[in-house]
């Protein structure tokens, strides 16, 4: 299903994620949420809200942000930073799209494994 | 003299030759092959030739004289079939030619989607003059054309065929037109302009088959819609034409790979135009090809220079559709939008700013300043000084902000403002001009806002727009930061302006953001689907997770699953199926809910489609325990068993639930039916509650027992079960059509008054019937078990995109 090329891992096709949506990628240390914005930018973040571990992949994606499904904290997808009055940050990982496929950096998997 | 052979007489190679002869007319003896039986012409002007606005002669760029003057040996109508790099010869149908240097300029080939019927006569691409001739012939100026592809080319073809007098339908796979160049708002305006000139546009339309026996007769979509057609134009995209290069062993990726000198992997072969790939990039517009052509001529005359790709901009050559897009307009960190909308003039402008520079722009309706903005993008100009007024263009002095009343100012005079009393904007303006200069006076004169009152804000805005500074509008709570309008105003405007898509609302009501936020999107999604069940397509991405995944999210990210138990009744088989499912999917908690049914809590997201499939098999459907929609209908055992029961309360409860389930509403809706005034089903604290009595049914509405405890108010007493069902249905629809998102019925009734509700559904039988009909129309689309639909169609999306747990464990 997934192939490893250089430092980047192909995790699936861009079409598999709806615009303004997300899917998760499972790793030994928990899930990573892969988001697709309405303009086809792709971001990868830990799938756990710093507030009470809400699964961010299930939130509403708007512009360049996601709203946590549990208590509506809003996070910037690129920095992982909570917006507005809320304090907190989610870890982010390099992600890119090439030829309709989504790639995550392989080292992030190892990094997560080593933590 | 050295010999130069050029394959392809297109727009790129034409420029190459011009520059070459300018630099050194004596450098090469040139042979020019072209598969088309003609020399170079201005391909981008084919649309005006198709529409009849121009003749082919007018768009020829290099005629016979020009080729003769420059001693070019023309081999037109002759496709090159091979290149022998060892012998350095090019092989044409009529013989070989030797070369010292070779330029491959074969352009692109149109992409033809591989569906049955694609080879039928009457199916054409849009690439060269022959295609144009075929279209003109097939059409003869009459009949029906279907254009597949809503990009630049497809839309030019559609507009041209329309000018020729054909009925034209554009089919586009994506959600909005020209999605690569335009955002949704601009795409909406473009679509509206095309529709205004009589072109039908279908988005999210995927072609399954082209129908016909000896010639094309129609197009069938994957949803089985059939569109009759005498002509089908495929304009879905292009692919670099690399066949002969590849066969000759020149390095080819997606296109023929070239370096900055436009040299291919063979130092004697250059390539230029749409057939090349440079640094992973392909080119489909003439501006970069012209830059490449200069470099090719330089390289051929041994002068070293470099091709550097520049920012590109797009315009559409359809008169009356003024659009412009350039640069990168995706949202991003540190990027900011400046959005300007003028609904009255159909203008939308969006600039994307990063580090005080404009990096992208999308304009629709007013592109006068586009070159100036394009300059800012290309030059990376620092705009911090002019930021405030930037969006107004170079001629602007002094500041102005977007007008919060623009949406109302833009309304046509016949737009209905007060739905209850059918009062239009024009009538209100007239009253104001006749001296009614405050709300009370308007109410007295026109009756606007005198009934349910939800249009009060709009009436005040009409006052404001008409009287100017003389009228101060009381501040009202806007929907969210994206707009100054309230929920009620937005609902009213969606109806009166017939706004049928999210993009239409954003543009026509002057949304301040490009795509809304988590507060307005779920509300708009509901308003649109409630008001236009047929035309609007539900947007799952604008729904809260519970409604998107049809299960209630729990604090640990698992879900609850609640199947329907009609009227609180169940059977041993259902209970067995629930028990089996609970065991099979390791459900940690099984709870009997306050709504007379069973909740399976703690189900993993990935297991949802499987557990649903099992419950579906036992005949159960979703209980919508997650929904702003019909939840439960509680009943008591009624007269079948209870010694006090007066009517069949259980039976009526089941009928009501079967009628109303699956419908979406502003907030959740709960019902109950009790068999007598002892009220064991707690019907007097439900959104709709029926208490059975000897003489019939007492129907109450507006109850609740949540954060506020409210007793129902009596809507009516009726004698028959059918009347009870009709009233409940009509009430549900009235609530769906009028209430603010997230107002339970009791809150909504407090705003409009119970009398207003009664007038419509108790007293006015026609209105009652019309409401029921509209509800039934909506149910014909929305009363489907979402579990079964998701199991059948998108079960995969519940799984992780990829799973590295196993790999790492190995
Ligand atoms: C499951 C259930 C509790 C139970 O185990 O019995 C329940 C569970 C929840 N209720 Fe409830 N309510 C349940 C019956 C009730 C009842 C009793 C009833 O329906 O007879 C009430 C009071 C009656 C009423 O609604 O007026 C009730 C009043 C609320 C309210 C307050 C509503 C209000 O208007 O004030 C909320 C909050 C909301 O909806 O915004 C709420 C919200 C919730 C939510 C959906 C909170 C949330 O958003 O996650 C809970 C979801 C738990 C879950 O994951 O399943 N629940 N909730 C009951 C499901 C009934 C069903 O079969 O569908
Ligand atoms: C209807 C239409 C409208 C357009 N509008 C615009 C616009 O508004 N703005 C813009 O920037 N761009 C526009 N374009 C795109 C633009 O026309 C192309 O980018 C440009 O023509 C590409 O030039 P080229 O020389 O690479 O290829 P072409 O112009 O396609 O020339 C390639 C030539 O090579 C010939 N050929 C191919 N294979 C062989 C072979 N084996 N042997 C011999 N000859 C061969 C072909 O017959 C063709 O004549 C439009 C295109 C079309 C079709
Ligand atoms: S009462 Fe509160 S805690 Fe209990 S189910 Fe309802 S919302 Fe949840
Ligand atoms: S867990 Fe995300 S906002 Fe509470």
mmCIF file with all atom_site columns, C-alpha atoms in Angstrom, chain B residues 84-196:
data_model
loop_
_atom_site.group_PDB
_atom_site.id
_atom_site.type_symbol
_atom_site.label_atom_id
_atom_site.label_alt_id
_atom_site.label_comp_id
_atom_site.label_asym_id
_atom_site.label_entity_id
_atom_site.label_seq_id
_atom_site.pdbx_PDB_ins_code
_atom_site.Cartn_x
_atom_site.Cartn_y
_atom_site.Cartn_z
_atom_site.occupancy
_atom_site.B_iso_or_equiv
_atom_site.pdbx_formal_charge
_atom_site.auth_seq_id
_atom_site.auth_comp_id
_atom_site.auth_asym_id
_atom_site.auth_atom_id
_atom_site.pdbx_PDB_model_num
ATOM 1   C CA . UNK B 1 84  ? 17.457  8.653  -36.673 1.00 0.00 ? 84  UNK B CA 1
ATOM 2   C CA . UNK B 1 85  ? 19.953  10.277 -34.350 1.00 0.00 ? 85  UNK B CA 1
ATOM 3   C CA . UNK B 1 86  ? 22.946  8.193  -35.531 1.00 0.00 ? 86  UNK B CA 1
ATOM 4   C CA . UNK B 1 87  ? 22.523  9.270  -39.136 1.00 0.00 ? 87  UNK B CA 1
ATOM 5   C CA . UNK B 1 88  ? 21.125  12.665 -38.111 1.00 0.00 ? 88  UNK B CA 1
ATOM 6   C CA . UNK B 1 89  ? 18.081  12.460 -40.320 1.00 0.00 ? 89  UNK B CA 1
ATOM 7   C CA . UNK B 1 90  ? 14.426  13.240 -39.792 1.00 0.00 ? 90  UNK B CA 1
ATOM 8   C CA . UNK B 1 91  ? 11.998  10.838 -41.424 1.00 0.00 ? 91  UNK B CA 1
ATOM 9   C CA . UNK B 1 92  ? 8.843   12.296 -42.951 1.00 0.00 ? 92  UNK B CA 1
ATOM 10  C CA . UNK B 1 93  ? 6.065   10.536 -44.824 1.00 0.00 ? 93  UNK B CA 1
ATOM 11  C CA . UNK B 1 94  ? 7.562   11.763 -48.124 1.00 0.00 ? 94  UNK B CA 1
ATOM 12  C CA . UNK B 1 95  ? 11.206  11.081 -47.364 1.00 0.00 ? 95  UNK B CA 1
ATOM 13  C CA . UNK B 1 96  ? 14.142  11.913 -45.157 1.00 0.00 ? 96  UNK B CA 1
ATOM 14  C CA . UNK B 1 97  ? 15.935  15.186 -44.456 1.00 0.00 ? 97  UNK B CA 1
ATOM 15  C CA . UNK B 1 98  ? 19.389  15.529 -42.908 1.00 0.00 ? 98  UNK B CA 1
ATOM 16  C CA . UNK B 1 99  ? 20.009  17.923 -40.060 1.00 0.00 ? 99  UNK B CA 1
ATOM 17  C CA . UNK B 1 100 ? 22.888  19.507 -38.192 1.00 0.00 ? 100 UNK B CA 1
ATOM 18  C CA . UNK B 1 101 ? 20.507  20.900 -35.607 1.00 0.00 ? 101 UNK B CA 1
ATOM 19  C CA . UNK B 1 102 ? 16.976  19.779 -34.915 1.00 0.00 ? 102 UNK B CA 1
ATOM 20  C CA . UNK B 1 103 ? 14.172  21.627 -33.089 1.00 0.00 ? 103 UNK B CA 1
ATOM 21  C CA . UNK B 1 104 ? 11.226  19.589 -31.824 1.00 0.00 ? 104 UNK B CA 1
ATOM 22  C CA . UNK B 1 105 ? 8.173   21.827 -31.429 1.00 0.00 ? 105 UNK B CA 1
ATOM 23  C CA . UNK B 1 106 ? 5.321   19.381 -31.573 1.00 0.00 ? 106 UNK B CA 1
ATOM 24  C CA . UNK B 1 107 ? 3.088   21.116 -29.038 1.00 0.00 ? 107 UNK B CA 1
ATOM 25  C CA . UNK B 1 108 ? 0.444   19.083 -27.228 1.00 0.00 ? 108 UNK B CA 1
ATOM 26  C CA . UNK B 1 109 ? -2.200  16.537 -27.995 1.00 0.00 ? 109 UNK B CA 1
ATOM 27  C CA . UNK B 1 110 ? -5.656  16.964 -26.548 1.00 0.00 ? 110 UNK B CA 1
ATOM 28  C CA . UNK B 1 111 ? -6.549  14.445 -23.886 1.00 0.00 ? 111 UNK B CA 1
ATOM 29  C CA . UNK B 1 112 ? -9.523  12.292 -24.793 1.00 0.00 ? 112 UNK B CA 1
ATOM 30  C CA . UNK B 1 113 ? -11.260 10.652 -21.847 1.00 0.00 ? 113 UNK B CA 1
ATOM 31  C CA . UNK B 1 114 ? -11.404 6.917  -22.410 1.00 0.00 ? 114 UNK B CA 1
ATOM 32  C CA . UNK B 1 115 ? -15.149 6.344  -22.292 1.00 0.00 ? 115 UNK B CA 1
ATOM 33  C CA . UNK B 1 116 ? -17.275 4.230  -24.618 1.00 0.00 ? 116 UNK B CA 1
ATOM 34  C CA . UNK B 1 117 ? -18.353 6.229  -27.665 1.00 0.00 ? 117 UNK B CA 1
ATOM 35  C CA . UNK B 1 118 ? -15.332 8.544  -27.688 1.00 0.00 ? 118 UNK B CA 1
ATOM 36  C CA . UNK B 1 119 ? -14.622 7.701  -31.352 1.00 0.00 ? 119 UNK B CA 1
ATOM 37  C CA . UNK B 1 120 ? -18.105 8.441  -32.667 1.00 0.00 ? 120 UNK B CA 1
ATOM 38  C CA . UNK B 1 121 ? -18.393 11.040 -35.403 1.00 0.00 ? 121 UNK B CA 1
ATOM 39  C CA . UNK B 1 122 ? -19.396 14.311 -33.792 1.00 0.00 ? 122 UNK B CA 1
ATOM 40  C CA . UNK B 1 123 ? -16.939 13.968 -30.914 1.00 0.00 ? 123 UNK B CA 1
ATOM 41  C CA . UNK B 1 124 ? -14.186 16.525 -31.417 1.00 0.00 ? 124 UNK B CA 1
ATOM 42  C CA . UNK B 1 125 ? -11.269 18.011 -29.558 1.00 0.00 ? 125 UNK B CA 1
ATOM 43  C CA . UNK B 1 126 ? -10.430 21.730 -29.693 1.00 0.00 ? 126 UNK B CA 1
ATOM 44  C CA . UNK B 1 127 ? -6.874  22.128 -30.845 1.00 0.00 ? 127 UNK B CA 1
ATOM 45  C CA . UNK B 1 128 ? -6.555  23.121 -34.486 1.00 0.00 ? 128 UNK B CA 1
ATOM 46  C CA . UNK B 1 129 ? -8.374  24.522 -37.481 1.00 0.00 ? 129 UNK B CA 1
ATOM 47  C CA . UNK B 1 130 ? -9.569  21.066 -38.538 1.00 0.00 ? 130 UNK B CA 1
ATOM 48  C CA . UNK B 1 131 ? -11.366 20.705 -35.216 1.00 0.00 ? 131 UNK B CA 1
ATOM 49  C CA . UNK B 1 132 ? -12.981 24.085 -35.729 1.00 0.00 ? 132 UNK B CA 1
ATOM 50  C CA . UNK B 1 133 ? -14.134 23.065 -39.198 1.00 0.00 ? 133 UNK B CA 1
ATOM 51  C CA . UNK B 1 134 ? -15.541 19.808 -37.837 1.00 0.00 ? 134 UNK B CA 1
ATOM 52  C CA . UNK B 1 135 ? -17.472 21.653 -35.149 1.00 0.00 ? 135 UNK B CA 1
ATOM 53  C CA . UNK B 1 136 ? -18.904 24.137 -37.596 1.00 0.00 ? 136 UNK B CA 1
ATOM 54  C CA . UNK B 1 137 ? -19.930 21.323 -39.888 1.00 0.00 ? 137 UNK B CA 1
ATOM 55  C CA . UNK B 1 138 ? -21.492 19.156 -37.182 1.00 0.00 ? 138 UNK B CA 1
ATOM 56  C CA . UNK B 1 139 ? -23.330 22.121 -35.786 1.00 0.00 ? 139 UNK B CA 1
ATOM 57  C CA . UNK B 1 140 ? -24.420 23.977 -38.856 1.00 0.00 ? 140 UNK B CA 1
ATOM 58  C CA . UNK B 1 141 ? -25.295 26.669 -36.349 1.00 0.00 ? 141 UNK B CA 1
ATOM 59  C CA . UNK B 1 142 ? -28.080 24.607 -34.809 1.00 0.00 ? 142 UNK B CA 1
ATOM 60  C CA . UNK B 1 143 ? -28.654 21.718 -32.456 1.00 0.00 ? 143 UNK B CA 1
ATOM 61  C CA . UNK B 1 144 ? -27.183 20.863 -29.106 1.00 0.00 ? 144 UNK B CA 1
ATOM 62  C CA . UNK B 1 145 ? -23.556 20.889 -28.098 1.00 0.00 ? 145 UNK B CA 1
ATOM 63  C CA . UNK B 1 146 ? -22.082 19.397 -24.964 1.00 0.00 ? 146 UNK B CA 1
ATOM 64  C CA . UNK B 1 147 ? -18.661 20.659 -23.977 1.00 0.00 ? 147 UNK B CA 1
ATOM 65  C CA . UNK B 1 148 ? -16.801 18.372 -21.597 1.00 0.00 ? 148 UNK B CA 1
ATOM 66  C CA . UNK B 1 149 ? -14.396 20.423 -19.518 1.00 0.00 ? 149 UNK B CA 1
ATOM 67  C CA . UNK B 1 150 ? -14.994 23.765 -17.811 1.00 0.00 ? 150 UNK B CA 1
ATOM 68  C CA . UNK B 1 151 ? -11.471 25.117 -18.135 1.00 0.00 ? 151 UNK B CA 1
ATOM 69  C CA . UNK B 1 152 ? -10.180 27.916 -20.352 1.00 0.00 ? 152 UNK B CA 1
ATOM 70  C CA . UNK B 1 153 ? -10.542 26.003 -23.618 1.00 0.00 ? 153 UNK B CA 1
ATOM 71  C CA . UNK B 1 154 ? -13.891 24.418 -22.886 1.00 0.00 ? 154 UNK B CA 1
ATOM 72  C CA . UNK B 1 155 ? -15.473 27.718 -21.918 1.00 0.00 ? 155 UNK B CA 1
ATOM 73  C CA . UNK B 1 156 ? -14.147 29.488 -25.008 1.00 0.00 ? 156 UNK B CA 1
ATOM 74  C CA . UNK B 1 157 ? -15.578 26.705 -27.141 1.00 0.00 ? 157 UNK B CA 1
ATOM 75  C CA . UNK B 1 158 ? -18.900 26.869 -25.275 1.00 0.00 ? 158 UNK B CA 1
ATOM 76  C CA . UNK B 1 159 ? -19.204 30.636 -25.687 1.00 0.00 ? 159 UNK B CA 1
ATOM 77  C CA . UNK B 1 160 ? -18.288 30.436 -29.379 1.00 0.00 ? 160 UNK B CA 1
ATOM 78  C CA . UNK B 1 161 ? -20.780 27.642 -30.097 1.00 0.00 ? 161 UNK B CA 1
ATOM 79  C CA . UNK B 1 162 ? -23.455 29.573 -28.262 1.00 0.00 ? 162 UNK B CA 1
ATOM 80  C CA . UNK B 1 163 ? -22.742 32.586 -30.479 1.00 0.00 ? 163 UNK B CA 1
ATOM 81  C CA . UNK B 1 164 ? -23.186 30.241 -33.431 1.00 0.00 ? 164 UNK B CA 1
ATOM 82  C CA . UNK B 1 165 ? -26.695 29.589 -32.167 1.00 0.00 ? 165 UNK B CA 1
ATOM 83  C CA . UNK B 1 166 ? -26.303 26.192 -30.543 1.00 0.00 ? 166 UNK B CA 1
ATOM 84  C CA . UNK B 1 167 ? -27.781 25.089 -27.215 1.00 0.00 ? 167 UNK B CA 1
ATOM 85  C CA . UNK B 1 168 ? -24.724 24.510 -25.106 1.00 0.00 ? 168 UNK B CA 1
ATOM 86  C CA . UNK B 1 169 ? -24.145 22.537 -21.918 1.00 0.00 ? 169 UNK B CA 1
ATOM 87  C CA . UNK B 1 170 ? -20.780 22.538 -20.167 1.00 0.00 ? 170 UNK B CA 1
ATOM 88  C CA . UNK B 1 171 ? -19.904 19.509 -18.060 1.00 0.00 ? 171 UNK B CA 1
ATOM 89  C CA . UNK B 1 172 ? -17.222 20.013 -15.476 1.00 0.00 ? 172 UNK B CA 1
ATOM 90  C CA . UNK B 1 173 ? -15.826 17.372 -13.178 1.00 0.00 ? 173 UNK B CA 1
ATOM 91  C CA . UNK B 1 174 ? -14.836 19.703 -10.357 1.00 0.00 ? 174 UNK B CA 1
ATOM 92  C CA . UNK B 1 175 ? -16.963 21.777 -8.002  1.00 0.00 ? 175 UNK B CA 1
ATOM 93  C CA . UNK B 1 176 ? -16.467 25.073 -9.791  1.00 0.00 ? 176 UNK B CA 1
ATOM 94  C CA . UNK B 1 177 ? -15.367 26.298 -13.211 1.00 0.00 ? 177 UNK B CA 1
ATOM 95  C CA . UNK B 1 178 ? -11.690 26.916 -14.001 1.00 0.00 ? 178 UNK B CA 1
ATOM 96  C CA . UNK B 1 179 ? -10.718 25.642 -10.581 1.00 0.00 ? 179 UNK B CA 1
ATOM 97  C CA . UNK B 1 180 ? -7.039  25.869 -11.391 1.00 0.00 ? 180 UNK B CA 1
ATOM 98  C CA . UNK B 1 181 ? -7.183  29.571 -12.080 1.00 0.00 ? 181 UNK B CA 1
ATOM 99  C CA . UNK B 1 182 ? -10.122 30.714 -9.984  1.00 0.00 ? 182 UNK B CA 1
ATOM 100 C CA . UNK B 1 183 ? -11.309 30.312 -6.437  1.00 0.00 ? 183 UNK B CA 1
ATOM 101 C CA . UNK B 1 184 ? -14.893 29.368 -5.689  1.00 0.00 ? 184 UNK B CA 1
ATOM 102 C CA . UNK B 1 185 ? -16.251 32.898 -5.496  1.00 0.00 ? 185 UNK B CA 1
ATOM 103 C CA . UNK B 1 186 ? -14.891 33.925 -8.871  1.00 0.00 ? 186 UNK B CA 1
ATOM 104 C CA . UNK B 1 187 ? -15.985 30.565 -10.277 1.00 0.00 ? 187 UNK B CA 1
ATOM 105 C CA . UNK B 1 188 ? -19.526 31.298 -9.116  1.00 0.00 ? 188 UNK B CA 1
ATOM 106 C CA . UNK B 1 189 ? -19.613 34.688 -10.881 1.00 0.00 ? 189 UNK B CA 1
ATOM 107 C CA . UNK B 1 190 ? -18.232 33.194 -14.060 1.00 0.00 ? 190 UNK B CA 1
ATOM 108 C CA . UNK B 1 191 ? -20.852 30.492 -14.003 1.00 0.00 ? 191 UNK B CA 1
ATOM 109 C CA . UNK B 1 192 ? -23.596 33.035 -13.507 1.00 0.00 ? 192 UNK B CA 1
ATOM 110 C CA . UNK B 1 193 ? -22.398 35.112 -16.445 1.00 0.00 ? 193 UNK B CA 1
ATOM 111 C CA . UNK B 1 194 ? -22.276 32.063 -18.696 1.00 0.00 ? 194 UNK B CA 1
ATOM 112 C CA . UNK B 1 195 ? -25.724 30.995 -17.579 1.00 0.00 ? 195 UNK B CA 1
ATOM 113 C CA . UNK B 1 196 ? -27.005 34.474 -18.320 1.00 0.00 ? 196 UNK B CA 1
#
